Coordinates of N, CA and C in Angstrom, one line a residue:
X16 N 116.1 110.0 93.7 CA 117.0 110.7 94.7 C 118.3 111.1 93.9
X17 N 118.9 112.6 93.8 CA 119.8 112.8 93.5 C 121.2 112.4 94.1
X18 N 122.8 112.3 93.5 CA 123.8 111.4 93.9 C 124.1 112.8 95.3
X19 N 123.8 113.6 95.1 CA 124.4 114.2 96.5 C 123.2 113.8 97.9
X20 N 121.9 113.3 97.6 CA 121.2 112.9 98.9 C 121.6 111.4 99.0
X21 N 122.2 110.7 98.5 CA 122.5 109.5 98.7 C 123.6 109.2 100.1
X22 N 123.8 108.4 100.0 CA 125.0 107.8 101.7 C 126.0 107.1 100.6
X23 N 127.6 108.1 101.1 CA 128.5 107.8 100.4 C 128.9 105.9 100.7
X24 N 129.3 105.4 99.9 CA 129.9 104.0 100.0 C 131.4 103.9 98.9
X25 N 132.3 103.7 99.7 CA 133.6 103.6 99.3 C 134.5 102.0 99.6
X26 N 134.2 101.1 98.0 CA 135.0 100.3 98.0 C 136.2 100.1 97.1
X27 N 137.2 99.4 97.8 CA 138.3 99.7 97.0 C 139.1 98.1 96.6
X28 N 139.5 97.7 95.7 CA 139.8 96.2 95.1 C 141.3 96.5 95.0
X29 N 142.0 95.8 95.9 CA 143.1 95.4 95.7 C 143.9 93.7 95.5
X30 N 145.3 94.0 95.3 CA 145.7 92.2 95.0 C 146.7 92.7 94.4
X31 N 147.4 91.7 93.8 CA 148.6 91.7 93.3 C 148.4 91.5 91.8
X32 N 149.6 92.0 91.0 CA 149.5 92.8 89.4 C 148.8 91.0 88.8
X33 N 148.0 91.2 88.0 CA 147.1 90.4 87.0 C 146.4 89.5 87.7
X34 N 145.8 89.9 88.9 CA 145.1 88.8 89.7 C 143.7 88.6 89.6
X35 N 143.7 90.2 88.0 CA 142.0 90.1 87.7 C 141.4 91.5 88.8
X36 N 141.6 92.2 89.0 CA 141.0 93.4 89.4 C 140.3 94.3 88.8
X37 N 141.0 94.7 87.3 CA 140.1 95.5 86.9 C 139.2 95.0 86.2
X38 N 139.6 93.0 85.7 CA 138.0 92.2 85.1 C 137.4 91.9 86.1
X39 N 137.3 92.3 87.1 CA 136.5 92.0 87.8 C 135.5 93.0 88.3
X40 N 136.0 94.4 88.0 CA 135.6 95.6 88.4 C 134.4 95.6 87.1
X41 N 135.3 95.6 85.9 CA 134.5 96.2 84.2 C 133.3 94.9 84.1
X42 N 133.5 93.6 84.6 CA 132.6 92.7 84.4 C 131.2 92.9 85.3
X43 N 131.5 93.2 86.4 CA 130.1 93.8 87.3 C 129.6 95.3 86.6
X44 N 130.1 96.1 86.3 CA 130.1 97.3 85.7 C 128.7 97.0 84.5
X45 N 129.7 96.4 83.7 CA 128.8 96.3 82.2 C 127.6 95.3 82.5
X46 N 127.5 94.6 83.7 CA 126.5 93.4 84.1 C 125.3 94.7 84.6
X47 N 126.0 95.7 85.3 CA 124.6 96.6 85.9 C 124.4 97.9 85.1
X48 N 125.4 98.2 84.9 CA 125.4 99.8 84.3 C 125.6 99.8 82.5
X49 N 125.5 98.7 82.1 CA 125.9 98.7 80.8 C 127.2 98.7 79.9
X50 N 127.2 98.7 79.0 CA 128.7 98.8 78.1 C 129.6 100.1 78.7
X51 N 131.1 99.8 78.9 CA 131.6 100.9 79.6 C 132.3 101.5 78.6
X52 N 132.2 103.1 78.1 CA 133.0 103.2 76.9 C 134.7 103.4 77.8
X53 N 135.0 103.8 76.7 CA 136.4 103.8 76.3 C 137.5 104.3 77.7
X54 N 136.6 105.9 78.0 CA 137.1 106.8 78.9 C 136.5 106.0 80.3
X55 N 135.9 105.7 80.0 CA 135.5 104.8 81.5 C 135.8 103.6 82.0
X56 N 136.4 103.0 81.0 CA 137.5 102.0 81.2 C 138.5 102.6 81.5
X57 N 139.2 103.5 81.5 CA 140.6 104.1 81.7 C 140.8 104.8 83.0
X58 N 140.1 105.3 83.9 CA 139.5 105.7 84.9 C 139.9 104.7 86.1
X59 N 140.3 105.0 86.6 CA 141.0 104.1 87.9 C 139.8 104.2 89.2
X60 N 138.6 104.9 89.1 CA 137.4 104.5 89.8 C 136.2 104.5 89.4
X61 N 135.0 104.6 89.6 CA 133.7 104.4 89.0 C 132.7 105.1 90.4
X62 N 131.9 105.5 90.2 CA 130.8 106.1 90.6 C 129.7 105.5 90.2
X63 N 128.9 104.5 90.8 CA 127.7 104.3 91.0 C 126.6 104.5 91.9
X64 N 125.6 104.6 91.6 CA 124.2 104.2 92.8 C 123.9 103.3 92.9
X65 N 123.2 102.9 94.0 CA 122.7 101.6 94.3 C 121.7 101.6 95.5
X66 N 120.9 101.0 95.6 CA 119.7 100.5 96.6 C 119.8 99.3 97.8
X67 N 120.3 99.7 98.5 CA 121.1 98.4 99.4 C 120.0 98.6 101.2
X68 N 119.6 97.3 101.1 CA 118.1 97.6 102.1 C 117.5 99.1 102.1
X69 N 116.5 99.0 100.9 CA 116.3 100.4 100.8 C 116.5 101.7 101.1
X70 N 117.8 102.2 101.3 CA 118.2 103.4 101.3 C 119.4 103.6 99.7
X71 N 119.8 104.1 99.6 CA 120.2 105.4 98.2 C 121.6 105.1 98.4
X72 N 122.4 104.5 98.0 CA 123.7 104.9 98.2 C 124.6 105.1 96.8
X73 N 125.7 106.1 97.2 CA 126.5 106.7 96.2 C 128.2 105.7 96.7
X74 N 128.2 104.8 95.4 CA 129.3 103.9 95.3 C 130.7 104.3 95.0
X75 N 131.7 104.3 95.4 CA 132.9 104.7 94.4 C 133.8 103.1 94.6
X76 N 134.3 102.8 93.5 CA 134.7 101.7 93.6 C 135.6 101.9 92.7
X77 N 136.9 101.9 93.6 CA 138.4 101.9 93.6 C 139.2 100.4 92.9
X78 N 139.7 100.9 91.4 CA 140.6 100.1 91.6 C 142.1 100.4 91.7
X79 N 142.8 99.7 92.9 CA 144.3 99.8 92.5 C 144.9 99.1 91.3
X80 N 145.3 99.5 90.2 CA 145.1 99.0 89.1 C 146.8 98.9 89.5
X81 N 147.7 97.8 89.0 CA 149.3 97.8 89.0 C 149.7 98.7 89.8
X82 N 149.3 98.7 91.1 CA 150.4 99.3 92.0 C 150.4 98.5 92.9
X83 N 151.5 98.4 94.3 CA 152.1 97.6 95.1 C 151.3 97.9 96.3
X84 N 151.0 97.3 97.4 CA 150.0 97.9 98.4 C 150.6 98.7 99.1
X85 N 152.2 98.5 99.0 CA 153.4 98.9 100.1 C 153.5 100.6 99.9
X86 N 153.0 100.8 98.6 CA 153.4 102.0 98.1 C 152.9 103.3 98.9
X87 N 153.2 104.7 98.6 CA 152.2 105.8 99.1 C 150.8 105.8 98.5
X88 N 151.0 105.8 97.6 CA 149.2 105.5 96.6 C 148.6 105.2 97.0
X89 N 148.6 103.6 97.6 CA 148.1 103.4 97.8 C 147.4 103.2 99.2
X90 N 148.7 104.0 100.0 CA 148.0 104.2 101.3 C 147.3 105.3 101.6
X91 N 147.1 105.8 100.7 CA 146.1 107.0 100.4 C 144.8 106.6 100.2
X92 N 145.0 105.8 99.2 CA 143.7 105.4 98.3 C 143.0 104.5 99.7
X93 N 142.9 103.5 100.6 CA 142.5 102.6 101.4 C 142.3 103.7 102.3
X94 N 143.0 104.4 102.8 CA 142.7 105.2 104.2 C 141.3 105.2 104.6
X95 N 140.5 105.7 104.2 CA 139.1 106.1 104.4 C 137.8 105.2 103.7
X96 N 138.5 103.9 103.1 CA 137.3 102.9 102.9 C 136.6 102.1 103.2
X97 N 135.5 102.2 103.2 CA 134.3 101.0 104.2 C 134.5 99.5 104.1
X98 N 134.7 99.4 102.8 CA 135.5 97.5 102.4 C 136.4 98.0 101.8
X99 N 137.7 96.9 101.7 CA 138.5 96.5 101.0 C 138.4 95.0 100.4
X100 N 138.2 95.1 99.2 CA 138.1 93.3 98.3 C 140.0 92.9 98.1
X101 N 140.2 92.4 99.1 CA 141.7 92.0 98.7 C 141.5 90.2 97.8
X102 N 142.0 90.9 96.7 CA 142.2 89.4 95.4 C 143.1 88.4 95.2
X103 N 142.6 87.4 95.3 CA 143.8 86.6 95.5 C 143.6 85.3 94.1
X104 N 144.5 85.4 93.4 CA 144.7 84.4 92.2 C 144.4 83.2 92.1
X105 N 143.7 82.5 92.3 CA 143.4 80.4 92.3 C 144.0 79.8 91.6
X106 N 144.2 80.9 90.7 CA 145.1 79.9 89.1 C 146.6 79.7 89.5
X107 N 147.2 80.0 90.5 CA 148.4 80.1 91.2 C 148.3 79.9 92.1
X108 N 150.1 79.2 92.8 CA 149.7 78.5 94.2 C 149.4 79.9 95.7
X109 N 149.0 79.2 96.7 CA 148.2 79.8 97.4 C 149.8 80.2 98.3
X110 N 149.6 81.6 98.3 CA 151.4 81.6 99.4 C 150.6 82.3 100.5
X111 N 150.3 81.4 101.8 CA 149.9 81.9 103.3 C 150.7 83.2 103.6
X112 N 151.5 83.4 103.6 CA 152.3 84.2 104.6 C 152.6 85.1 103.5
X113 N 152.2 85.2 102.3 CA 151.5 86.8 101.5 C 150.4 87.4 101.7
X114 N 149.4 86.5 102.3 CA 148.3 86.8 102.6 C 148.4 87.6 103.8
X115 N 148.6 87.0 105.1 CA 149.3 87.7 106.3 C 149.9 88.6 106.1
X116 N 150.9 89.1 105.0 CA 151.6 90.2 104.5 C 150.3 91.3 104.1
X117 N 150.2 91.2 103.6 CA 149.2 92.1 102.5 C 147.9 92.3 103.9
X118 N 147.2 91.3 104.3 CA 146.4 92.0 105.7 C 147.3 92.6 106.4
X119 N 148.2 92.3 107.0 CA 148.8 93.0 107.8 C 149.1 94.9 107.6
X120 N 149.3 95.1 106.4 CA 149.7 96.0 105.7 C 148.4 96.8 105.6
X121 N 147.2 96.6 105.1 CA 146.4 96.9 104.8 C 145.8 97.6 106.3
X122 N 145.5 96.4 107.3 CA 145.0 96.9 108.2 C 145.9 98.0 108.8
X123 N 147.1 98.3 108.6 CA 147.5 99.4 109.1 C 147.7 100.6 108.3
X124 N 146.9 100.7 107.0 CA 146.6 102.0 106.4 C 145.4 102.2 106.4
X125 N 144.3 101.1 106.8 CA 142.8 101.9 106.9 C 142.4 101.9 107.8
X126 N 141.4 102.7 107.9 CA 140.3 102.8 109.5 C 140.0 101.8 110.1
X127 N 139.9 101.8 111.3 CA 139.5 101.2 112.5 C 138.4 100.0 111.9
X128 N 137.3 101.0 111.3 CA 135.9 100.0 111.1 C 135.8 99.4 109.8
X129 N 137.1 100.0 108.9 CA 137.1 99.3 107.9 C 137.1 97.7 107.7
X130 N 136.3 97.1 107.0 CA 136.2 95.5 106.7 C 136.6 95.2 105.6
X131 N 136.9 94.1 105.4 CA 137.8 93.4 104.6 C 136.8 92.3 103.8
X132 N 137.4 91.8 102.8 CA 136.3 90.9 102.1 C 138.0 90.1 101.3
X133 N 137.8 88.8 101.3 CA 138.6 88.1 100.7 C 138.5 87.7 99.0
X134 N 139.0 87.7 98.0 CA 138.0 87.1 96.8 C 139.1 86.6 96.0
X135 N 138.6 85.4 96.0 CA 140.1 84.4 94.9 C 138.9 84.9 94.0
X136 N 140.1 85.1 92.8 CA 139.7 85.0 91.1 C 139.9 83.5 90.4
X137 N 139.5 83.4 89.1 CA 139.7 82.6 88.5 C 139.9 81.6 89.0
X138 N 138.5 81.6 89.8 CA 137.5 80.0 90.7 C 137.7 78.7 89.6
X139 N 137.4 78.8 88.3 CA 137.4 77.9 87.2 C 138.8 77.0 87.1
X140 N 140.0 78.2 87.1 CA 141.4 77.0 86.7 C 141.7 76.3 87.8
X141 N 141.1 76.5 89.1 CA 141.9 76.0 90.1 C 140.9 75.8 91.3
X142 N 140.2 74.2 90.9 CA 139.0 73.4 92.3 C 139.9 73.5 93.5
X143 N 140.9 72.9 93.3 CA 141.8 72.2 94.5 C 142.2 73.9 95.6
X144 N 143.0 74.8 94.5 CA 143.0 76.1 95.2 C 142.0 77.0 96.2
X145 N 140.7 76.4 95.5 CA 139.4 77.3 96.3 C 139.1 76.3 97.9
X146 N 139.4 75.0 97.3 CA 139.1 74.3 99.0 C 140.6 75.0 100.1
X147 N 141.8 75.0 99.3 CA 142.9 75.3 100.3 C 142.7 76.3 101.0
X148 N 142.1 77.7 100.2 CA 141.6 78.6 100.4 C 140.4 79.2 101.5
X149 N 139.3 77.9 101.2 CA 138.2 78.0 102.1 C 138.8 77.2 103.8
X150 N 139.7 76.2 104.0 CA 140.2 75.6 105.1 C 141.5 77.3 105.1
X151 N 141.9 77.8 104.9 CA 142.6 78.8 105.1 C 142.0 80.0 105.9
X152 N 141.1 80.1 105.5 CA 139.9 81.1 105.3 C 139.4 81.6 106.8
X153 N 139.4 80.0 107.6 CA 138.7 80.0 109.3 C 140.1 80.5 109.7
X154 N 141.2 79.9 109.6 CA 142.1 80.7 110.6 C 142.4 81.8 110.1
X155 N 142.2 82.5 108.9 CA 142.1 83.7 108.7 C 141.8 85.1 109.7
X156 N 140.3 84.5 109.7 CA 139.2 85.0 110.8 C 139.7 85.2 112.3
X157 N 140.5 83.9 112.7 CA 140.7 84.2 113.9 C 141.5 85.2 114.2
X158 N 142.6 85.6 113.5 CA 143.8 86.7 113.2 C 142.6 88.2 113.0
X159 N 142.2 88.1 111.9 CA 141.6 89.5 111.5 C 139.9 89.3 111.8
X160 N 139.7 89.9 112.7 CA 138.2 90.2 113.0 C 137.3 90.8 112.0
X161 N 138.1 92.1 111.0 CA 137.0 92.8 110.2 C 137.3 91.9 109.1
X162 N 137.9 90.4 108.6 CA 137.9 90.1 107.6 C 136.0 89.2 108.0
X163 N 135.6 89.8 107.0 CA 134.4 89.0 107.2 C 133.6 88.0 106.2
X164 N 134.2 87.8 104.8 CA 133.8 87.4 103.8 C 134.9 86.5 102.6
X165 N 134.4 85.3 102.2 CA 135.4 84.6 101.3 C 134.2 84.8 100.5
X166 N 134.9 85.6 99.1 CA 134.0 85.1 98.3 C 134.8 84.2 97.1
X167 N 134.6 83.7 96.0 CA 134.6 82.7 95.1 C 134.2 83.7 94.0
X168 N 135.0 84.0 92.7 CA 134.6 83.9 91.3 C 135.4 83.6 89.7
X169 N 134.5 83.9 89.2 CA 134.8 83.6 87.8 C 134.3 84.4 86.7
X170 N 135.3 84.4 85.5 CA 134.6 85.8 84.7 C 133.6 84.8 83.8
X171 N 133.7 83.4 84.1 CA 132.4 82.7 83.1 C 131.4 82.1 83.7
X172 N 131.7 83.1 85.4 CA 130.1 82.8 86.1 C 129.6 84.1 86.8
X173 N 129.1 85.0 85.4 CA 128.9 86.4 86.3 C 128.3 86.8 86.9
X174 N 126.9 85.9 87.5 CA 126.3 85.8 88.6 C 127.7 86.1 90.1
X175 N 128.8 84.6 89.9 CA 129.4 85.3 90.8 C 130.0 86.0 91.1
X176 N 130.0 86.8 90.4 CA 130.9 88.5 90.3 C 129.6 89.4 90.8
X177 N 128.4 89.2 90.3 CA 128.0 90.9 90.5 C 127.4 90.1 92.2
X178 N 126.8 88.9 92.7 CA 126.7 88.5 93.8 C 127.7 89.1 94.8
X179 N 129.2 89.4 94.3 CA 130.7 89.6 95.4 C 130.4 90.6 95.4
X180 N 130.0 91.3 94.5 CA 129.8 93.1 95.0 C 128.6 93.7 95.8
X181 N 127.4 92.9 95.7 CA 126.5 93.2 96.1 C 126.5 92.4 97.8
X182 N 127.0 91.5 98.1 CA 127.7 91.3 99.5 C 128.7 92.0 100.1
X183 N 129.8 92.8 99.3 CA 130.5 93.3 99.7 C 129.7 94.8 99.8
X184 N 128.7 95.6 99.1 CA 127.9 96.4 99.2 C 127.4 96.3 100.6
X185 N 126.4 95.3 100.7 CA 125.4 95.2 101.9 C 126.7 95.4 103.4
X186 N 128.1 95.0 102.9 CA 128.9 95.1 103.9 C 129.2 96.6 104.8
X187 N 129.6 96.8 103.5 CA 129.8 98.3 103.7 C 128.7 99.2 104.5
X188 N 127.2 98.6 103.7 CA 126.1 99.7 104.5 C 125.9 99.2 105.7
X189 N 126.6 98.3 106.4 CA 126.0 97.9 108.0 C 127.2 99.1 109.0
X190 N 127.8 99.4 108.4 CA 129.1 100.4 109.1 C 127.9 101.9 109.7
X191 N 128.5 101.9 110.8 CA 127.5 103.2 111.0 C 128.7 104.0 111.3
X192 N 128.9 104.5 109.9 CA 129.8 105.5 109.8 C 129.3 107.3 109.2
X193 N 130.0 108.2 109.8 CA 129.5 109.5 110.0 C 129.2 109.9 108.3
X194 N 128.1 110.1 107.8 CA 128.2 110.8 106.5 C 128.9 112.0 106.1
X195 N 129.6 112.4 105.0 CA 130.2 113.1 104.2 C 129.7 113.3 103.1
X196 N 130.5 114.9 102.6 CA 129.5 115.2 101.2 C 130.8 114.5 100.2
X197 N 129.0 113.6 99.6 CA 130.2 112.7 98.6 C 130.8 113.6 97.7
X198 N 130.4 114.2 96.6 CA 131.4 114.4 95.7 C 132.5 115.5 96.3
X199 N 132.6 115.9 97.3 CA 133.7 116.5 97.5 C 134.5 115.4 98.2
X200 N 134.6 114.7 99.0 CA 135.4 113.7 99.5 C 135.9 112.9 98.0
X201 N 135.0 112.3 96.7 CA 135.7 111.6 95.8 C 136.5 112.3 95.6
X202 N 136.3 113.6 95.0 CA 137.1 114.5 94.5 C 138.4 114.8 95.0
X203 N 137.8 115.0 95.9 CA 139.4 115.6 96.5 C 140.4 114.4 97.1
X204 N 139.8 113.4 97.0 CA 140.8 112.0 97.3 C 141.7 111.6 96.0
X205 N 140.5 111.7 94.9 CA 140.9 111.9 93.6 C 142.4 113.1 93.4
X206 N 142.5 114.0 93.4 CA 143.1 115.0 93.5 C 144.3 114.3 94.4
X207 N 144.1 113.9 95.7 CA 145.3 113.6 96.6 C 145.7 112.7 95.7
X208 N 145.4 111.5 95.5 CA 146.0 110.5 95.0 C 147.2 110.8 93.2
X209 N 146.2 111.6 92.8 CA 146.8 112.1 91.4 C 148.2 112.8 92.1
X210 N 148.0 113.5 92.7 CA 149.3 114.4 93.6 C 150.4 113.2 93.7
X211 N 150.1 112.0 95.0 CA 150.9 111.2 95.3 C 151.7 110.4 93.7
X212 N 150.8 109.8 93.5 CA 150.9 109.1 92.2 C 151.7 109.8 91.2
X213 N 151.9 111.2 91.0 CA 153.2 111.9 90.1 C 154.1 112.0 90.9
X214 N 154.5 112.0 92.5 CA 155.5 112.3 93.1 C 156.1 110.7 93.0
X215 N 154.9 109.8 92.8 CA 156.2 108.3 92.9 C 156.6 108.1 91.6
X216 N 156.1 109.0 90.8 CA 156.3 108.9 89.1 C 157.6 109.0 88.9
X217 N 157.6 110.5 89.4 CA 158.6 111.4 89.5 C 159.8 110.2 89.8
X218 N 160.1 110.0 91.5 CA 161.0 109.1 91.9 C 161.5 108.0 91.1
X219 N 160.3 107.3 90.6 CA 160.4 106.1 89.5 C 161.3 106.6 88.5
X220 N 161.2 107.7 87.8 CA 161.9 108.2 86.7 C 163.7 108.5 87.0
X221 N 163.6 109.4 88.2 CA 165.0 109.7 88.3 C 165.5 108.3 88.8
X222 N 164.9 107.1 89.7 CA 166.1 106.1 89.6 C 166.4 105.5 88.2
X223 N 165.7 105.3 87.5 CA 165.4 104.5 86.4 C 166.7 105.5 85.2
X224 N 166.6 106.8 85.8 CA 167.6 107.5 84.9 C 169.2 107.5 85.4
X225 N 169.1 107.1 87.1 CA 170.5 106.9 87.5 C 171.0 105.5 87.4
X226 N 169.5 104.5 87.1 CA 170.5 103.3 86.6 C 170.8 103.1 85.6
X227 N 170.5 103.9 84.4 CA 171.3 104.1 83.3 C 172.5 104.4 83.4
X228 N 173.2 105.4 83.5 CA 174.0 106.4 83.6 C 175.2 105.7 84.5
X229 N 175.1 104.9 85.4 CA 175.7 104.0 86.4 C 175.7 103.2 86.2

């Protein structure tokens, strides 16, 4: 089946700067699709296919690489995605009411039927974090309805890495949501975001040049 008869699937990985997003993106990547060169590590999404209860789907999987959730970027980038993997650190202490922050935030830039998927990283440095996490996890639920998934990983258990994506996949295909022609929706999201992302550039630059100068 060619990538235009497939059923678009749009997930997007967010979390806070070094919480492991894009080892966690390039680690599943090279596990299914092989070594990623150079230009495709640098690339802020990926396009794959995949076979999820037998039907064909065309993957784009978003990373927000170092940006803030609060920002325009990124309320671009979430708007229109089927999951969100929001990442949370284990190797560091667990702060509740950043979590509540960051859902809160989220669910008010994406769609309605958008779902949520939870995923501490770096399961390995921190046992005691993943239980706080998992007793965290239930009253999570009762707050956010579309959070539907804790998952658990590690980059030196890659089973549970490409496992998080392929549950967070099967998540996405239960949405009975209206199909679109993929490569024009990547594209032109691609395009919007590139737009946004020079305009906060832009801003970034002229403060950065007024707090010199002052």
């Amino acid at each position: 089946m060619s990538i235009s008869d497939a059923r678009p699937l749009k997930i997007v990985v967010v979390g806070d700067s070094k919480v492991g997003k894009t080892t966690l993106i390039h680690n599943y990547l090279e596990q299914t699709q092989g070594r990623l060169s150079i230009q495709k590590q640098q690339l802020d999404y990926q396009i794959i296919q995949v076979q999820i209860q037998q039907n064909e789907y065309c993957v784009a999987i978003w990373d927000a690489v170092g940006l803030e959730l609060q920002n325009q970027m990124n309320r671009f980038l979430v708007k229109d995605a089927h999951v969100v993997m929001l990442c949370i650190d284990l190797s560091k202490q667990i702060l509740i009411q950043s979590i509540y922050t960051m859902m809160d935030t989220l669910i008010s830039y994406c769609q309605e039927q958008c779902q949520f998927v939870l995923v501490g990283t770096k399961q390995d440095l921190n046992s005691q974090n993943t239980q706080i996490l998992n007793q965290f996890f239930l009253e999570l639920q009762q707050k956010y309805q579309n959070l539907k998934l804790l998952l658990t990983v590690s980059i030196y258990n890659e089973d549970s890495i490409k496992q998080a994506f392929q549950k967070t996949f099967e998540l996405g295909a239960s949405l009975d949501k209206s199909s679109i022609t993929i490569l024009q929706s990547f594209i032109l999201q691609r395009n919007e975001n590139n737009s946004v992302l020079k305009k906060y550039s832009n801003r970034e630059s002229k403060a950065q040049k007024h707090d010199n100068c002052c």
